[in-house]
PDB file of C-alpha atoms in Angstrom:
ATOM      1  CA  UNK A   8     -48.345  27.665  39.540  1.00  0.00           C
ATOM      2  CA  UNK A   9     -46.318  27.057  41.848  1.00  0.00           C
ATOM      3  CA  UNK A  10     -47.153  23.644  43.793  1.00  0.00           C
ATOM      4  CA  UNK A  11     -45.858  21.184  46.896  1.00  0.00           C
ATOM      5  CA  UNK A  12     -46.725  17.605  46.269  1.00  0.00           C
ATOM      6  CA  UNK A  13     -47.266  15.125  49.656  1.00  0.00           C
ATOM      7  CA  UNK A  14     -47.994  11.839  50.072  1.00  0.00           C
ATOM      8  CA  UNK A  15     -50.319  10.508  52.856  1.00  0.00           C
ATOM      9  CA  UNK A  16     -49.262   6.812  53.984  1.00  0.00           C
ATOM     10  CA  UNK A  17     -48.502   6.454  50.335  1.00  0.00           C
ATOM     11  CA  UNK A  18     -51.443   8.052  48.367  1.00  0.00           C
ATOM     12  CA  UNK A  19     -50.264  11.598  46.934  1.00  0.00           C
ATOM     13  CA  UNK A  20     -51.654  15.568  47.014  1.00  0.00           C
ATOM     14  CA  UNK A  21     -51.393  17.833  44.529  1.00  0.00           C
ATOM     15  CA  UNK A  22     -51.658  21.863  46.268  1.00  0.00           C
ATOM     16  CA  UNK A  23     -51.639  24.337  44.604  1.00  0.00           C
ATOM     17  CA  UNK A  24     -50.140  27.236  46.761  1.00  0.00           C
ATOM     18  CA  UNK A  25     -49.671  30.515  43.920  1.00  0.00           C
ATOM     19  CA  UNK A  26     -50.403  31.035  40.269  1.00  0.00           C
ATOM     20  CA  UNK A  27     -54.530  29.119  40.492  1.00  0.00           C
ATOM     21  CA  UNK A  28     -57.569  31.069  38.997  1.00  0.00           C
ATOM     22  CA  UNK A  29     -58.979  33.605  40.430  1.00  0.00           C
ATOM     23  CA  UNK A  30     -62.230  31.990  41.955  1.00  0.00           C
ATOM     24  CA  UNK A  31     -64.305  35.348  43.598  1.00  0.00           C
ATOM     25  CA  UNK A  32     -66.551  35.018  46.957  1.00  0.00           C
ATOM     26  CA  UNK A  33     -68.980  33.136  48.408  1.00  0.00           C
ATOM     27  CA  UNK A  34     -68.821  30.003  49.858  1.00  0.00           C
ATOM     28  CA  UNK A  35     -66.920  27.363  49.696  1.00  0.00           C
ATOM     29  CA  UNK A  36     -69.382  25.092  47.371  1.00  0.00           C
ATOM     30  CA  UNK A  37     -69.342  28.217  45.269  1.00  0.00           C
ATOM     31  CA  UNK A  38     -66.490  28.795  44.467  1.00  0.00           C
ATOM     32  CA  UNK A  39     -65.629  24.893  43.789  1.00  0.00           C
ATOM     33  CA  UNK A  40     -68.812  25.803  41.739  1.00  0.00           C
ATOM     34  CA  UNK A  41     -67.117  28.087  39.873  1.00  0.00           C
ATOM     35  CA  UNK A  42     -63.818  26.204  39.394  1.00  0.00           C
ATOM     36  CA  UNK A  43     -65.743  23.250  37.589  1.00  0.00           C
ATOM     37  CA  UNK A  44     -68.243  25.874  34.859  1.00  0.00           C
ATOM     38  CA  UNK A  45     -65.090  27.834  34.261  1.00  0.00           C
ATOM     39  CA  UNK A  46     -61.496  27.070  34.626  1.00  0.00           C
ATOM     40  CA  UNK A  47     -61.596  23.314  34.558  1.00  0.00           C
ATOM     41  CA  UNK A  48     -58.089  23.459  32.748  1.00  0.00           C
ATOM     42  CA  UNK A  49     -56.623  23.730  36.006  1.00  0.00           C
ATOM     43  CA  UNK A  50     -58.011  20.828  36.680  1.00  0.00           C
ATOM     44  CA  UNK A  51     -56.526  18.751  34.007  1.00  0.00           C
ATOM     45  CA  UNK A  52     -53.561  20.781  34.010  1.00  0.00           C
ATOM     46  CA  UNK A  53     -52.265  20.173  37.531  1.00  0.00           C
ATOM     47  CA  UNK A  54     -53.822  16.543  37.974  1.00  0.00           C
ATOM     48  CA  UNK A  55     -54.227  15.222  34.538  1.00  0.00           C
ATOM     49  CA  UNK A  56     -51.214  13.737  32.094  1.00  0.00           C
ATOM     50  CA  UNK A  57     -48.388  14.562  31.155  1.00  0.00           C
ATOM     51  CA  UNK A  58     -48.226  16.187  34.426  1.00  0.00           C
ATOM     52  CA  UNK A  59     -50.270  13.735  36.294  1.00  0.00           C
ATOM     53  CA  UNK A  60     -52.068  10.399  37.505  1.00  0.00           C
ATOM     54  CA  UNK A  61     -55.129   8.489  38.257  1.00  0.00           C
ATOM     55  CA  UNK A  62     -54.041   8.362  41.958  1.00  0.00           C
ATOM     56  CA  UNK A  63     -52.919  11.805  42.261  1.00  0.00           C
ATOM     57  CA  UNK A  64     -55.683  14.834  44.416  1.00  0.00           C
ATOM     58  CA  UNK A  65     -55.314  18.011  43.894  1.00  0.00           C
ATOM     59  CA  UNK A  66     -56.306  21.462  45.278  1.00  0.00           C
ATOM     60  CA  UNK A  67     -56.389  24.917  45.866  1.00  0.00           C
ATOM     61  CA  UNK A  68     -56.456  27.151  48.618  1.00  0.00           C
ATOM     62  CA  UNK A  69     -59.129  29.351  48.823  1.00  0.00           C
ATOM     63  CA  UNK A  70     -59.613  32.202  51.287  1.00  0.00           C
ATOM     64  CA  UNK A  71     -62.448  30.735  54.040  1.00  0.00           C
ATOM     65  CA  UNK A  72     -65.532  31.881  55.326  1.00  0.00           C
ATOM     66  CA  UNK A  73     -65.549  30.652  58.679  1.00  0.00           C
ATOM     67  CA  UNK A  74     -62.902  33.275  60.953  1.00  0.00           C
ATOM     68  CA  UNK A  75     -62.824  30.150  63.224  1.00  0.00           C
ATOM     69  CA  UNK A  76     -60.520  28.525  60.173  1.00  0.00           C
ATOM     70  CA  UNK A  77     -56.898  28.933  59.019  1.00  0.00           C
ATOM     71  CA  UNK A  78     -57.440  28.490  54.992  1.00  0.00           C
ATOM     72  CA  UNK A  79     -59.963  26.622  53.016  1.00  0.00           C
ATOM     73  CA  UNK A  80     -59.604  24.623  50.103  1.00  0.00           C
ATOM     74  CA  UNK A  81     -61.245  22.659  47.754  1.00  0.00           C
ATOM     75  CA  UNK A  82     -60.091  19.483  45.978  1.00  0.00           C
ATOM     76  CA  UNK A  83     -59.951  18.293  42.525  1.00  0.00           C
ATOM     77  CA  UNK A  84     -58.906  14.771  40.630  1.00  0.00           C
ATOM     78  CA  UNK A  85     -58.877  12.607  37.459  1.00  0.00           C
ATOM     79  CA  UNK A  86     -62.990  12.430  37.792  1.00  0.00           C
ATOM     80  CA  UNK A  87     -63.730  16.034  38.908  1.00  0.00           C
ATOM     81  CA  UNK A  88     -64.584  17.667  42.995  1.00  0.00           C
ATOM     82  CA  UNK A  89     -65.271  15.637  45.951  1.00  0.00           C
ATOM     83  CA  UNK A  90     -66.233  17.642  48.372  1.00  0.00           C
ATOM     84  CA  UNK A  91     -63.871  16.275  50.674  1.00  0.00           C
ATOM     85  CA  UNK A  92     -60.575  13.859  50.964  1.00  0.00           C
ATOM     86  CA  UNK A  93     -59.278  12.876  53.794  1.00  0.00           C
ATOM     87  CA  UNK A  94     -55.547  12.464  52.633  1.00  0.00           C
ATOM     88  CA  UNK A  95     -56.033  15.714  51.393  1.00  0.00           C
ATOM     89  CA  UNK A  96     -56.138  17.493  54.057  1.00  0.00           C
ATOM     90  CA  UNK A  97     -53.301  15.556  55.767  1.00  0.00           C
ATOM     91  CA  UNK A  98     -51.489  16.147  53.046  1.00  0.00           C
ATOM     92  CA  UNK A  99     -52.615  20.231  53.002  1.00  0.00           C
ATOM     93  CA  UNK A 100     -51.251  20.142  56.644  1.00  0.00           C
ATOM     94  CA  UNK A 101     -48.092  18.921  56.551  1.00  0.00           C
ATOM     95  CA  UNK A 102     -47.313  21.287  53.245  1.00  0.00           C
ATOM     96  CA  UNK A 103     -48.078  24.183  55.779  1.00  0.00           C
ATOM     97  CA  UNK A 104     -46.138  23.132  57.707  1.00  0.00           C
ATOM     98  CA  UNK A 105     -43.159  23.208  55.743  1.00  0.00           C
ATOM     99  CA  UNK A 106     -43.380  26.291  54.035  1.00  0.00           C
ATOM    100  CA  UNK A 107     -44.402  27.829  57.484  1.00  0.00           C
ATOM    101  CA  UNK A 108     -47.980  28.249  57.703  1.00  0.00           C
ATOM    102  CA  UNK A 109     -48.997  25.639  60.190  1.00  0.00           C
ATOM    103  CA  UNK A 110     -47.398  24.960  64.197  1.00  0.00           C
ATOM    104  CA  UNK A 111     -47.783  22.265  67.074  1.00  0.00           C
ATOM    105  CA  UNK A 112     -50.919  22.355  67.026  1.00  0.00           C
ATOM    106  CA  UNK A 113     -55.159  21.875  66.056  1.00  0.00           C
ATOM    107  CA  UNK A 114     -55.926  24.744  62.825  1.00  0.00           C
ATOM    108  CA  UNK A 115     -59.323  24.863  61.402  1.00  0.00           C
ATOM    109  CA  UNK A 116     -59.775  24.076  57.086  1.00  0.00           C
ATOM    110  CA  UNK A 117     -62.860  24.565  55.592  1.00  0.00           C
ATOM    111  CA  UNK A 118     -63.460  22.459  52.771  1.00  0.00           C
ATOM    112  CA  UNK A 119     -67.432  22.660  50.708  1.00  0.00           C
ATOM    113  CA  UNK A 120     -68.740  19.360  52.431  1.00  0.00           C
ATOM    114  CA  UNK A 121     -67.894  21.775  55.972  1.00  0.00           C
ATOM    115  CA  UNK A 122     -65.334  22.171  58.672  1.00  0.00           C
ATOM    116  CA  UNK A 123     -62.540  19.838  59.843  1.00  0.00           C
ATOM    117  CA  UNK A 124     -59.774  19.511  62.508  1.00  0.00           C
ATOM    118  CA  UNK A 125     -56.484  18.718  61.701  1.00  0.00           C
ATOM    119  CA  UNK A 126     -54.030  18.495  64.658  1.00  0.00           C
ATOM    120  CA  UNK A 127     -50.253  18.189  64.521  1.00  0.00           C
ATOM    121  CA  UNK A 128     -49.236  16.031  67.198  1.00  0.00           C
ATOM    122  CA  UNK A 129     -44.685  17.188  68.117  1.00  0.00           C
ATOM    123  CA  UNK A 130     -43.875  13.525  67.706  1.00  0.00           C
ATOM    124  CA  UNK A 131     -44.850  14.562  63.524  1.00  0.00           C
ATOM    125  CA  UNK A 132     -48.241  12.412  63.138  1.00  0.00           C
ATOM    126  CA  UNK A 133     -51.274  14.439  62.084  1.00  0.00           C
ATOM    127  CA  UNK A 134     -55.462  14.315  63.589  1.00  0.00           C
ATOM    128  CA  UNK A 135     -58.178  14.635  61.129  1.00  0.00           C
ATOM    129  CA  UNK A 136     -61.518  15.278  62.680  1.00  0.00           C
ATOM    130  CA  UNK A 137     -63.961  14.639  59.974  1.00  0.00           C
ATOM    131  CA  UNK A 138     -67.820  16.545  59.156  1.00  0.00           C
ATOM    132  CA  UNK A 139     -70.578  14.699  60.941  1.00  0.00           C
ATOM    133  CA  UNK A 140     -70.380  11.469  59.410  1.00  0.00           C
ATOM    134  CA  UNK A 141     -73.959   8.651  59.292  1.00  0.00           C
ATOM    135  CA  UNK A 142     -74.854   5.468  58.455  1.00  0.00           C
ATOM    136  CA  UNK A 143     -77.595   6.541  56.198  1.00  0.00           C
ATOM    137  CA  UNK A 144     -78.947   2.712  55.142  1.00  0.00           C
ATOM    138  CA  UNK A 145     -77.786  -0.502  56.410  1.00  0.00           C
ATOM    139  CA  UNK A 146     -77.722  -4.228  54.956  1.00  0.00           C
ATOM    140  CA  UNK A 147     -77.643  -2.955  51.564  1.00  0.00           C
ATOM    141  CA  UNK A 148     -77.571  -5.634  49.156  1.00  0.00           C
ATOM    142  CA  UNK A 149     -76.169  -6.273  45.259  1.00  0.00           C
ATOM    143  CA  UNK A 150     -75.894  -8.687  43.377  1.00  0.00           C
ATOM    144  CA  UNK A 151     -72.555  -9.165  41.751  1.00  0.00           C
ATOM    145  CA  UNK A 152     -71.671 -12.080  38.926  1.00  0.00           C
ATOM    146  CA  UNK A 153     -73.616 -14.676  41.038  1.00  0.00           C
ATOM    147  CA  UNK A 154     -72.237 -13.280  44.635  1.00  0.00           C
ATOM    148  CA  UNK A 155     -74.484 -11.150  46.931  1.00  0.00           C
ATOM    149  CA  UNK A 156     -72.067  -8.027  48.891  1.00  0.00           C
ATOM    150  CA  UNK A 157     -73.838  -6.650  52.025  1.00  0.00           C
ATOM    151  CA  UNK A 158     -73.114  -3.684  53.446  1.00  0.00           C
ATOM    152  CA  UNK A 159     -73.503   0.004  54.413  1.00  0.00           C
ATOM    153  CA  UNK A 160     -74.784   3.638  52.419  1.00  0.00           C
ATOM    154  CA  UNK A 161     -72.886   6.296  54.427  1.00  0.00           C
ATOM    155  CA  UNK A 162     -71.433  10.146  54.678  1.00  0.00           C
ATOM    156  CA  UNK A 163     -68.327  11.402  55.788  1.00  0.00           C
ATOM    157  CA  UNK A 164     -67.243  14.134  53.177  1.00  0.00           C
ATOM    158  CA  UNK A 165     -68.292  11.162  50.424  1.00  0.00           C
ATOM    159  CA  UNK A 166     -70.957   9.007  49.600  1.00  0.00           C
ATOM    160  CA  UNK A 167     -70.001   5.411  50.533  1.00  0.00           C
ATOM    161  CA  UNK A 168     -70.842   2.221  49.534  1.00  0.00           C
ATOM    162  CA  UNK A 169     -69.363  -0.296  52.089  1.00  0.00           C
ATOM    163  CA  UNK A 170     -69.067  -3.700  51.902  1.00  0.00           C
ATOM    164  CA  UNK A 171     -69.250  -6.003  54.429  1.00  0.00           C
ATOM    165  CA  UNK A 172     -66.647  -8.921  55.165  1.00  0.00           C
ATOM    166  CA  UNK A 173     -66.360  -9.309  51.530  1.00  0.00           C
ATOM    167  CA  UNK A 174     -64.839 -12.479  50.249  1.00  0.00           C
ATOM    168  CA  UNK A 175     -62.074 -11.606  47.745  1.00  0.00           C
ATOM    169  CA  UNK A 176     -59.169 -10.466  48.489  1.00  0.00           C
ATOM    170  CA  UNK A 177     -57.704  -7.292  49.178  1.00  0.00           C
ATOM    171  CA  UNK A 178     -54.472  -7.512  48.509  1.00  0.00           C
ATOM    172  CA  UNK A 179     -51.887  -5.706  45.815  1.00  0.00           C
ATOM    173  CA  UNK A 180     -52.078  -8.285  43.373  1.00  0.00           C
ATOM    174  CA  UNK A 181     -55.933  -8.652  42.974  1.00  0.00           C
ATOM    175  CA  UNK A 182     -56.209  -5.190  42.818  1.00  0.00           C
ATOM    176  CA  UNK A 183     -57.671  -5.779  38.568  1.00  0.00           C
ATOM    177  CA  UNK A 184     -60.513  -8.430  40.269  1.00  0.00           C
ATOM    178  CA  UNK A 185     -60.915  -5.211  42.921  1.00  0.00           C
ATOM    179  CA  UNK A 186     -61.579  -2.760  40.580  1.00  0.00           C
ATOM    180  CA  UNK A 187     -63.876  -4.840  38.427  1.00  0.00           C
ATOM    181  CA  UNK A 188     -65.834  -6.229  41.340  1.00  0.00           C
ATOM    182  CA  UNK A 189     -66.232  -2.440  42.684  1.00  0.00           C
ATOM    183  CA  UNK A 190     -67.359  -0.758  38.994  1.00  0.00           C
ATOM    184  CA  UNK A 191     -69.911  -3.350  39.280  1.00  0.00           C
ATOM    185  CA  UNK A 192     -71.928  -2.851  42.525  1.00  0.00           C
ATOM    186  CA  UNK A 193     -71.366   0.831  41.337  1.00  0.00           C
ATOM    187  CA  UNK A 194     -73.935   0.217  37.998  1.00  0.00           C
ATOM    188  CA  UNK A 195     -75.900  -2.496  40.204  1.00  0.00           C
ATOM    189  CA  UNK A 196     -76.312   0.632  43.042  1.00  0.00           C
ATOM    190  CA  UNK A 197     -77.492   3.013  40.487  1.00  0.00           C
ATOM    191  CA  UNK A 198     -79.365   0.849  37.857  1.00  0.00           C
ATOM    192  CA  UNK A 199     -81.520  -0.140  41.753  1.00  0.00           C
ATOM    193  CA  UNK A 200     -81.163   3.727  42.454  1.00  0.00           C
ATOM    194  CA  UNK A 201     -79.335   3.220  45.513  1.00  0.00           C
ATOM    195  CA  UNK A 202     -78.676   7.134  46.437  1.00  0.00           C
ATOM    196  CA  UNK A 203     -78.397   9.185  49.563  1.00  0.00           C
ATOM    197  CA  UNK A 204     -81.165  10.889  51.308  1.00  0.00           C
ATOM    198  CA  UNK A 205     -81.680  13.103  48.697  1.00  0.00           C
ATOM    199  CA  UNK A 206     -80.800  11.587  45.395  1.00  0.00           C
ATOM    200  CA  UNK A 207     -76.875  11.292  45.928  1.00  0.00           C
ATOM    201  CA  UNK A 208     -75.161   9.002  43.610  1.00  0.00           C
ATOM    202  CA  UNK A 209     -72.853   6.404  45.288  1.00  0.00           C
ATOM    203  CA  UNK A 210     -70.272   6.839  43.310  1.00  0.00           C
ATOM    204  CA  UNK A 211     -67.583   5.567  45.929  1.00  0.00           C
ATOM    205  CA  UNK A 212     -67.138   2.083  46.245  1.00  0.00           C
ATOM    206  CA  UNK A 213     -65.005   0.381  49.620  1.00  0.00           C
ATOM    207  CA  UNK A 214     -64.254  -3.373  50.400  1.00  0.00           C
ATOM    208  CA  UNK A 215     -63.617  -4.304  53.967  1.00  0.00           C
ATOM    209  CA  UNK A 216     -62.455  -7.897  54.845  1.00  0.00           C
ATOM    210  CA  UNK A 217     -59.859  -9.524  57.743  1.00  0.00           C
ATOM    211  CA  UNK A 218     -56.762  -8.010  58.687  1.00  0.00           C
ATOM    212  CA  UNK A 219     -53.672  -9.940  57.518  1.00  0.00           C
ATOM    213  CA  UNK A 220     -51.515  -8.476  60.450  1.00  0.00           C
ATOM    214  CA  UNK A 221     -51.959  -8.400  64.160  1.00  0.00           C
ATOM    215  CA  UNK A 222     -52.488  -5.629  65.234  1.00  0.00           C
ATOM    216  CA  UNK A 223     -55.216  -4.279  62.352  1.00  0.00           C
ATOM    217  CA  UNK A 224     -58.412  -4.151  62.694  1.00  0.00           C
ATOM    218  CA  UNK A 225     -59.873  -4.105  59.056  1.00  0.00           C
ATOM    219  CA  UNK A 226     -58.480  -4.776  55.710  1.00  0.00           C
ATOM    220  CA  UNK A 227     -59.948  -2.240  52.506  1.00  0.00           C
ATOM    221  CA  UNK A 228     -59.855  -1.293  49.415  1.00  0.00           C
ATOM    222  CA  UNK A 229     -61.053   1.889  47.548  1.00  0.00           C
ATOM    223  CA  UNK A 230     -63.154   2.962  44.460  1.00  0.00           C
ATOM    224  CA  UNK A 231     -63.404   6.710  44.465  1.00  0.00           C
ATOM    225  CA  UNK A 232     -65.381   7.750  42.046  1.00  0.00           C
ATOM    226  CA  UNK A 233     -64.096   7.936  37.675  1.00  0.00           C
ATOM    227  CA  UNK A 234     -61.348   4.610  37.736  1.00  0.00           C
ATOM    228  CA  UNK A 235     -58.723   5.359  40.438  1.00  0.00           C
ATOM    229  CA  UNK A 236     -57.759   3.705  43.839  1.00  0.00           C
ATOM    230  CA  UNK A 237     -56.894   3.858  46.978  1.00  0.00           C
ATOM    231  CA  UNK A 238     -53.077   3.419  48.179  1.00  0.00           C
ATOM    232  CA  UNK A 239     -53.873   4.200  51.760  1.00  0.00           C
ATOM    233  CA  UNK A 240     -56.905   3.432  53.664  1.00  0.00           C
ATOM    234  CA  UNK A 241     -58.572   5.994  52.706  1.00  0.00           C
ATOM    235  CA  UNK A 242     -59.769   8.723  55.283  1.00  0.00           C
ATOM    236  CA  UNK A 243     -63.534   9.089  54.744  1.00  0.00           C
ATOM    237  CA  UNK A 244     -63.663   5.612  53.651  1.00  0.00           C
ATOM    238  CA  UNK A 245     -62.323   5.024  57.326  1.00  0.00           C
ATOM    239  CA  UNK A 246     -64.582   7.649  58.669  1.00  0.00           C
ATOM    240  CA  UNK A 247     -67.670   6.139  57.475  1.00  0.00           C
ATOM    241  CA  UNK A 248     -66.399   2.696  58.690  1.00  0.00           C
ATOM    242  CA  UNK A 249     -66.005   4.173  61.975  1.00  0.00           C
ATOM    243  CA  UNK A 250     -69.885   5.977  61.899  1.00  0.00           C
ATOM    244  CA  UNK A 251     -71.837   2.627  60.699  1.00  0.00           C
ATOM    245  CA  UNK A 252     -69.473   0.925  63.965  1.00  0.00           C
ATOM    246  CA  UNK A 253     -70.359   2.861  66.064  1.00  0.00           C
ATOM    247  CA  UNK A 254     -74.205   3.300  65.023  1.00  0.00           C
ATOM    248  CA  UNK A 255     -73.557  -0.618  65.480  1.00  0.00           C
ATOM    249  CA  UNK A 256     -72.405  -0.437  69.241  1.00  0.00           C
ATOM    250  CA  UNK A 257     -69.220  -2.572  68.057  1.00  0.00           C
ATOM    251  CA  UNK A 258     -67.148   0.578  68.644  1.00  0.00           C
ATOM    252  CA  UNK A 259     -66.841   2.829  71.881  1.00  0.00           C
ATOM    253  CA  UNK A 260     -66.505   6.751  72.066  1.00  0.00           C
ATOM    254  CA  UNK A 261     -62.339   7.211  71.816  1.00  0.00           C
ATOM    255  CA  UNK A 262     -62.174   3.316  71.337  1.00  0.00           C
ATOM    256  CA  UNK A 263     -59.214   2.841  68.748  1.00  0.00           C
ATOM    257  CA  UNK A 264     -60.206   1.154  65.674  1.00  0.00           C
ATOM    258  CA  UNK A 265     -57.241   0.475  63.290  1.00  0.00           C
ATOM    259  CA  UNK A 266     -57.702   0.124  59.151  1.00  0.00           C
ATOM    260  CA  UNK A 267     -55.070  -0.750  56.860  1.00  0.00           C
ATOM    261  CA  UNK A 268     -55.088  -0.211  53.223  1.00  0.00           C
ATOM    262  CA  UNK A 269     -54.534  -2.144  49.824  1.00  0.00           C
ATOM    263  CA  UNK A 270     -50.358  -0.545  50.205  1.00  0.00           C
ATOM    264  CA  UNK A 271     -50.695  -2.111  54.089  1.00  0.00           C
ATOM    265  CA  UNK A 272     -50.519   1.298  55.223  1.00  0.00           C
ATOM    266  CA  UNK A 273     -52.724   1.889  58.730  1.00  0.00           C
ATOM    267  CA  UNK A 274     -54.749   4.988  59.784  1.00  0.00           C
ATOM    268  CA  UNK A 275     -55.990   4.500  62.908  1.00  0.00           C
ATOM    269  CA  UNK A 276     -59.427   5.550  63.846  1.00  0.00           C
ATOM    270  CA  UNK A 277     -61.788   6.910  66.693  1.00  0.00           C
ATOM    271  CA  UNK A 278     -64.949   8.850  66.826  1.00  0.00           C
ATOM    272  CA  UNK A 279     -65.368  11.648  69.489  1.00  0.00           C
ATOM    273  CA  UNK A 280     -70.110  12.126  70.260  1.00  0.00           C
ATOM    274  CA  UNK A 281     -70.295  15.584  70.010  1.00  0.00           C
ATOM    275  CA  UNK A 282     -74.391  16.651  70.527  1.00  0.00           C
ATOM    276  CA  UNK A 283     -75.585  13.003  69.001  1.00  0.00           C
ATOM    277  CA  UNK A 284     -73.070  13.844  66.126  1.00  0.00           C
ATOM    278  CA  UNK A 285     -70.575  11.689  64.873  1.00  0.00           C
ATOM    279  CA  UNK A 286     -67.400  13.136  64.131  1.00  0.00           C
ATOM    280  CA  UNK A 287     -65.066  10.611  62.946  1.00  0.00           C
ATOM    281  CA  UNK A 288     -60.917  11.195  64.229  1.00  0.00           C
ATOM    282  CA  UNK A 289     -57.996  10.156  61.757  1.00  0.00           C
ATOM    283  CA  UNK A 290     -54.475  10.104  62.824  1.00  0.00           C
ATOM    284  CA  UNK A 291     -52.063   8.820  59.761  1.00  0.00           C
ATOM    285  CA  UNK A 292     -47.931  10.341  58.654  1.00  0.00           C
ATOM    286  CA  UNK A 293     -47.581  12.432  55.815  1.00  0.00           C
ATOM    287  CA  UNK A 294     -43.759  13.721  54.489  1.00  0.00           C
ATOM    288  CA  UNK A 295     -44.204  16.373  51.317  1.00  0.00           C
ATOM    289  CA  UNK A 296     -42.366  14.916  48.254  1.00  0.00           C
ATOM    290  CA  UNK A 297     -41.650  18.118  46.208  1.00  0.00           C
ATOM    291  CA  UNK A 298     -41.954  21.762  45.442  1.00  0.00           C
ATOM    292  CA  UNK A 299     -42.000  22.692  41.623  1.00  0.00           C
ATOM    293  CA  UNK A 300     -43.542  24.915  38.854  1.00  0.00           C
ATOM    294  CA  UNK A 301     -45.757  23.266  36.452  1.00  0.00           C
ATOM    295  CA  UNK A 302     -45.959  25.776  33.441  1.00  0.00           C
ATOM    296  CA  UNK A 303     -47.507  25.890  31.251  1.00  0.00           C
ATOM    297  CA  UNK A 304     -46.416  26.470  27.289  1.00  0.00           C
ATOM    298  CA  UNK A 305     -49.427  27.545  24.928  1.00  0.00           C
ATOM    299  CA  UNK A 306     -47.801  25.332  22.586  1.00  0.00           C
ATOM    300  CA  UNK A 307     -47.912  22.518  23.939  1.00  0.00           C
ATOM    301  CA  UNK A 308     -51.311  20.868  22.932  1.00  0.00           C
ATOM    302  CA  UNK A 309     -50.882  19.108  26.561  1.00  0.00           C
ATOM    303  CA  UNK A 310     -50.453  22.307  28.180  1.00  0.00           C
ATOM    304  CA  UNK A 311     -53.428  21.563  29.958  1.00  0.00           C
ATOM    305  CA  UNK A 312     -53.297  18.544  29.788  1.00  0.00           C
ATOM    306  CA  UNK A 313     -54.558  15.503  27.887  1.00  0.00           C
ATOM    307  CA  UNK A 314     -58.572  15.387  27.653  1.00  0.00           C
TER     308      UNK A 314
END
C-alpha cells in the first residue's frame, strides 16, 4: 500500500492513496461498514503496531456520492471507525495539495458524518467547515472519586462529553491522571445511561481548563474512543465546544475562539450560522511528513498488525 503521512498541529494522519481494498458502491457510511466487516485487517495493518501507534489516524480515499465533493474519505484508528476526524480532514487536505489534486481555494470532502468543506489559504494554512454541530444536553453532572464534573453532551461528527472548567491540571506531565479521569467519566456516563438522542454511546471525553497563554481562550485534553489522546486540540472537540458556546450566547457568529491542546498547539475556531444550523470552522496548519510503501508479507506473523 502506498501511504502518505502528515501531522496537523502535532497529530498524525496516514492516508492510503493506493493499494487499499475495493469497498464497492453505496454511501460512505455503507462503505465504512463494509471496510469494518470485511477488511478490518487493513485498519490494523496501517495504524496498529508494528507500523503504527495509538496516536495515528488512518484514512482511505473513496469516490464521493455527492457531486459537489472532490473526494470521499473513511477514517479509522486503533479503536475503530470514527465518522469524522477534524485533524484528519486537514491532514488529508495538505496531502491532496502535496499530490497536486487540491489547489488554493475551497474543496468539498464527503465523510460518513456528512460533507465538510476545506479552504486552502494562500499563506498555507487550512480552514475546515465542519458538519452541523449541536448540544444535546447541558450541565450533565458526573462524580469521579468524590469530585463532580459538569459538562455538556454535544455532536460535532463525534459524540462528546465536554467537561467545563475542570480542576485537573491540563499539562503534558499530567497525562496519566487525565487519562484516568477521562476513562472514569466515560464509565460513569455509560452507567448513568447518558447517551445521544438515539442511544449513541458517548465515547469521546474532552476536559477544558483555563488558558496558560494570554493569546488563547482555553486549554483542553481530549481522549477519543479507545485509549488514545489527542496531541492537538482536536477538530471535533473544538467544534463541539464552539457549538455549545454559541448556544450559550457567549460566542457570536464569526467571533474568534482560540483553543490550545495538551501539546501547546492551537486551533483557531469560529462558527457560521446557516438556516439555524451551527457550522464550526477550524483553522490550523498541517505538514506532510513521509511518503512510503507498506509491505504486507504473509510470512510475517504480524503483517496485518498486532491483534
